[in-house]
Amino acid sequence: MDEAWYDDEAGPIVRPYTITRGRTPGKHTRLDTATQVITAEPRPEAPRLELAPEHRLILDACMRPVSLAELSVMLTQPLGVVRVLCGDLLDHGAVFVRSPRTEVSRDILEQVYRGLCRL
């Protein structure tokens, strides 16, 4: 972490609400902790998207699929901040996201049940 932006007693000097400009995740509430984010290629041009340093960090970190939870740890930012920043990048086509499958088939449930019974 850049020492100029960290105070040992107070923590990060730039507060989360400053990074997101007070915004909260709106239409991107489907982005949960397990959502995988990957950088789109080619990257968007600078005039099309005004990138904050945190946006650039996300783009660099997501050359391979990375979950929002992992990004939160990498950026040392709360999950809500990462969700807002990824939403920005998603709106501009700079990243792709893939949410985990939510429906579970009966066959998978039966396999889990049989596996648990064998324990």
GROMACS .gro file of C-alpha atoms in nm:
model
  119
    1MET     CA    1   0.000   0.000   0.000
    2ASP     CA    2   0.124   0.350  -0.084
    3GLU     CA    3   0.245   0.500   0.244
    4ALA     CA    4   0.127   0.850   0.143
    5TRP     CA    5  -0.235   0.735   0.155
    6TYR     CA    6  -0.224   0.553   0.487
    7ASP     CA    7  -0.217   0.680   0.843
    8ASP     CA    8  -0.123   0.419   1.107
    9GLU     CA    9  -0.377   0.549   1.358
   10ALA     CA   10  -0.662   0.653   1.127
   11GLY     CA   11  -0.624   0.396   0.848
   12PRO     CA   12  -0.665   0.489   0.482
   13ILE     CA   13  -0.679   0.865   0.430
   14VAL     CA   14  -0.915   0.835   0.132
   15ARG     CA   15  -1.247   0.718   0.272
   16PRO     CA   16  -1.473   0.474   0.085
   17TYR     CA   17  -1.749   0.731   0.025
   18THR     CA   18  -1.489   0.953  -0.144
   19ILE     CA   19  -1.382   0.676  -0.380
   20THR     CA   20  -1.743   0.609  -0.486
   21ARG     CA   21  -1.840   0.979  -0.472
   22GLY     CA   22  -2.115   0.884  -0.227
   23ARG     CA   23  -2.278   0.637  -0.465
   24THR     CA   24  -2.414   0.299  -0.364
   25PRO     CA   25  -2.466  -0.006  -0.584
   26GLY     CA   26  -2.784   0.063  -0.778
   27LYS     CA   27  -2.876  -0.146  -1.076
   28HIS     CA   28  -2.582  -0.380  -1.015
   29THR     CA   29  -2.721  -0.540  -0.701
   30ARG     CA   30  -2.680  -0.877  -0.875
   31LEU     CA   31  -2.308  -0.845  -0.817
   32ASP     CA   32  -2.249  -1.060  -0.510
   33THR     CA   33  -1.933  -1.178  -0.336
   34ALA     CA   34  -1.892  -1.480  -0.567
   35THR     CA   35  -1.945  -1.288  -0.893
   36GLN     CA   36  -1.643  -1.333  -1.120
   37VAL     CA   37  -1.505  -1.022  -1.294
   38ILE     CA   38  -1.272  -1.029  -1.595
   39THR     CA   39  -1.125  -0.740  -1.793
   40ALA     CA   40  -1.264  -0.696  -2.145
   41GLU     CA   41  -1.014  -0.681  -2.426
   42PRO     CA   42  -0.933  -0.443  -2.576
   43ARG     CA   43  -0.949  -0.206  -2.282
   44PRO     CA   44  -1.164   0.104  -2.329
   45GLU     CA   45  -0.991   0.424  -2.435
   46ALA     CA   46  -0.933   0.696  -2.175
   47PRO     CA   47  -1.167   0.959  -2.333
   48ARG     CA   48  -1.454   0.710  -2.321
   49LEU     CA   49  -1.406   0.622  -1.955
   50GLU     CA   50  -1.260   0.841  -1.681
   51LEU     CA   51  -1.061   0.593  -1.473
   52ALA     CA   52  -0.987   0.645  -1.107
   53PRO     CA   53  -0.678   0.470  -0.968
   54GLU     CA   54  -0.906   0.206  -0.812
   55HIS     CA   55  -1.065   0.136  -1.152
   56ARG     CA   56  -0.719   0.078  -1.299
   57LEU     CA   57  -0.630  -0.157  -1.013
   58ILE     CA   58  -0.944  -0.360  -1.084
   59LEU     CA   59  -0.866  -0.380  -1.457
   60ASP     CA   60  -0.510  -0.492  -1.383
   61ALA     CA   61  -0.624  -0.751  -1.127
   62CYS     CA   62  -0.893  -0.898  -1.353
   63MET     CA   63  -0.682  -1.023  -1.639
   64ARG     CA   64  -0.808  -1.361  -1.516
   65PRO     CA   65  -1.150  -1.410  -1.350
   66VAL     CA   66  -1.149  -1.275  -0.995
   67SER     CA   67  -1.440  -1.271  -0.749
   68LEU     CA   68  -1.567  -0.949  -0.594
   69ALA     CA   69  -1.462  -1.084  -0.254
   70GLU     CA   70  -1.104  -1.130  -0.379
   71LEU     CA   71  -1.103  -0.781  -0.531
   72SER     CA   72  -1.221  -0.637  -0.202
   73VAL     CA   73  -0.922  -0.795  -0.028
   74MET     CA   74  -0.677  -0.695  -0.303
   75LEU     CA   75  -0.790  -0.333  -0.297
   76THR     CA   76  -0.835  -0.330   0.083
   77GLN     CA   77  -1.176  -0.171   0.026
   78PRO     CA   78  -1.522  -0.266   0.152
   79LEU     CA   79  -1.724  -0.493  -0.075
   80GLY     CA   80  -1.978  -0.215  -0.140
   81VAL     CA   81  -1.706   0.010  -0.281
   82VAL     CA   82  -1.577  -0.266  -0.508
   83ARG     CA   83  -1.933  -0.336  -0.622
   84VAL     CA   84  -1.981   0.031  -0.721
   85LEU     CA   85  -1.647   0.047  -0.903
   86CYS     CA   86  -1.711  -0.280  -1.089
   87GLY     CA   87  -2.057  -0.147  -1.179
   88ASP     CA   88  -1.891   0.158  -1.334
   89LEU     CA   89  -1.659  -0.062  -1.538
   90LEU     CA   90  -1.946  -0.289  -1.638
   91ASP     CA   91  -2.153   0.008  -1.757
   92HIS     CA   92  -1.866   0.113  -1.985
   93GLY     CA   93  -1.796  -0.236  -2.119
   94ALA     CA   94  -1.454  -0.251  -1.957
   95VAL     CA   95  -1.527  -0.577  -1.772
   96PHE     CA   96  -1.745  -0.882  -1.807
   97VAL     CA   97  -1.908  -1.047  -1.507
   98ARG     CA   98  -2.029  -1.398  -1.448
   99SER     CA   99  -2.245  -1.481  -1.150
  100PRO     CA  100  -2.241  -1.830  -1.004
  101ARG     CA  101  -2.517  -2.065  -1.097
  102THR     CA  102  -2.801  -2.026  -0.850
  103GLU     CA  103  -3.030  -2.315  -0.937
  104VAL     CA  104  -2.929  -2.662  -0.821
  105SER     CA  105  -3.054  -2.971  -0.996
  106ARG     CA  106  -3.212  -3.258  -0.808
  107ASP     CA  107  -2.933  -3.484  -0.933
  108ILE     CA  108  -2.666  -3.267  -0.768
  109LEU     CA  109  -2.860  -3.257  -0.441
  110GLU     CA  110  -2.892  -3.637  -0.444
  111GLN     CA  111  -2.517  -3.676  -0.506
  112VAL     CA  112  -2.441  -3.445  -0.213
  113TYR     CA  113  -2.685  -3.635   0.007
  114ARG     CA  114  -2.528  -3.973  -0.083
  115GLY     CA  115  -2.182  -3.832  -0.020
  116LEU     CA  116  -2.284  -3.702   0.322
  117CYS     CA  117  -2.443  -4.038   0.411
  118ARG     CA  118  -2.111  -4.212   0.336
  119LEU     CA  119  -1.927  -3.997   0.592
   0.00000   0.00000   0.00000
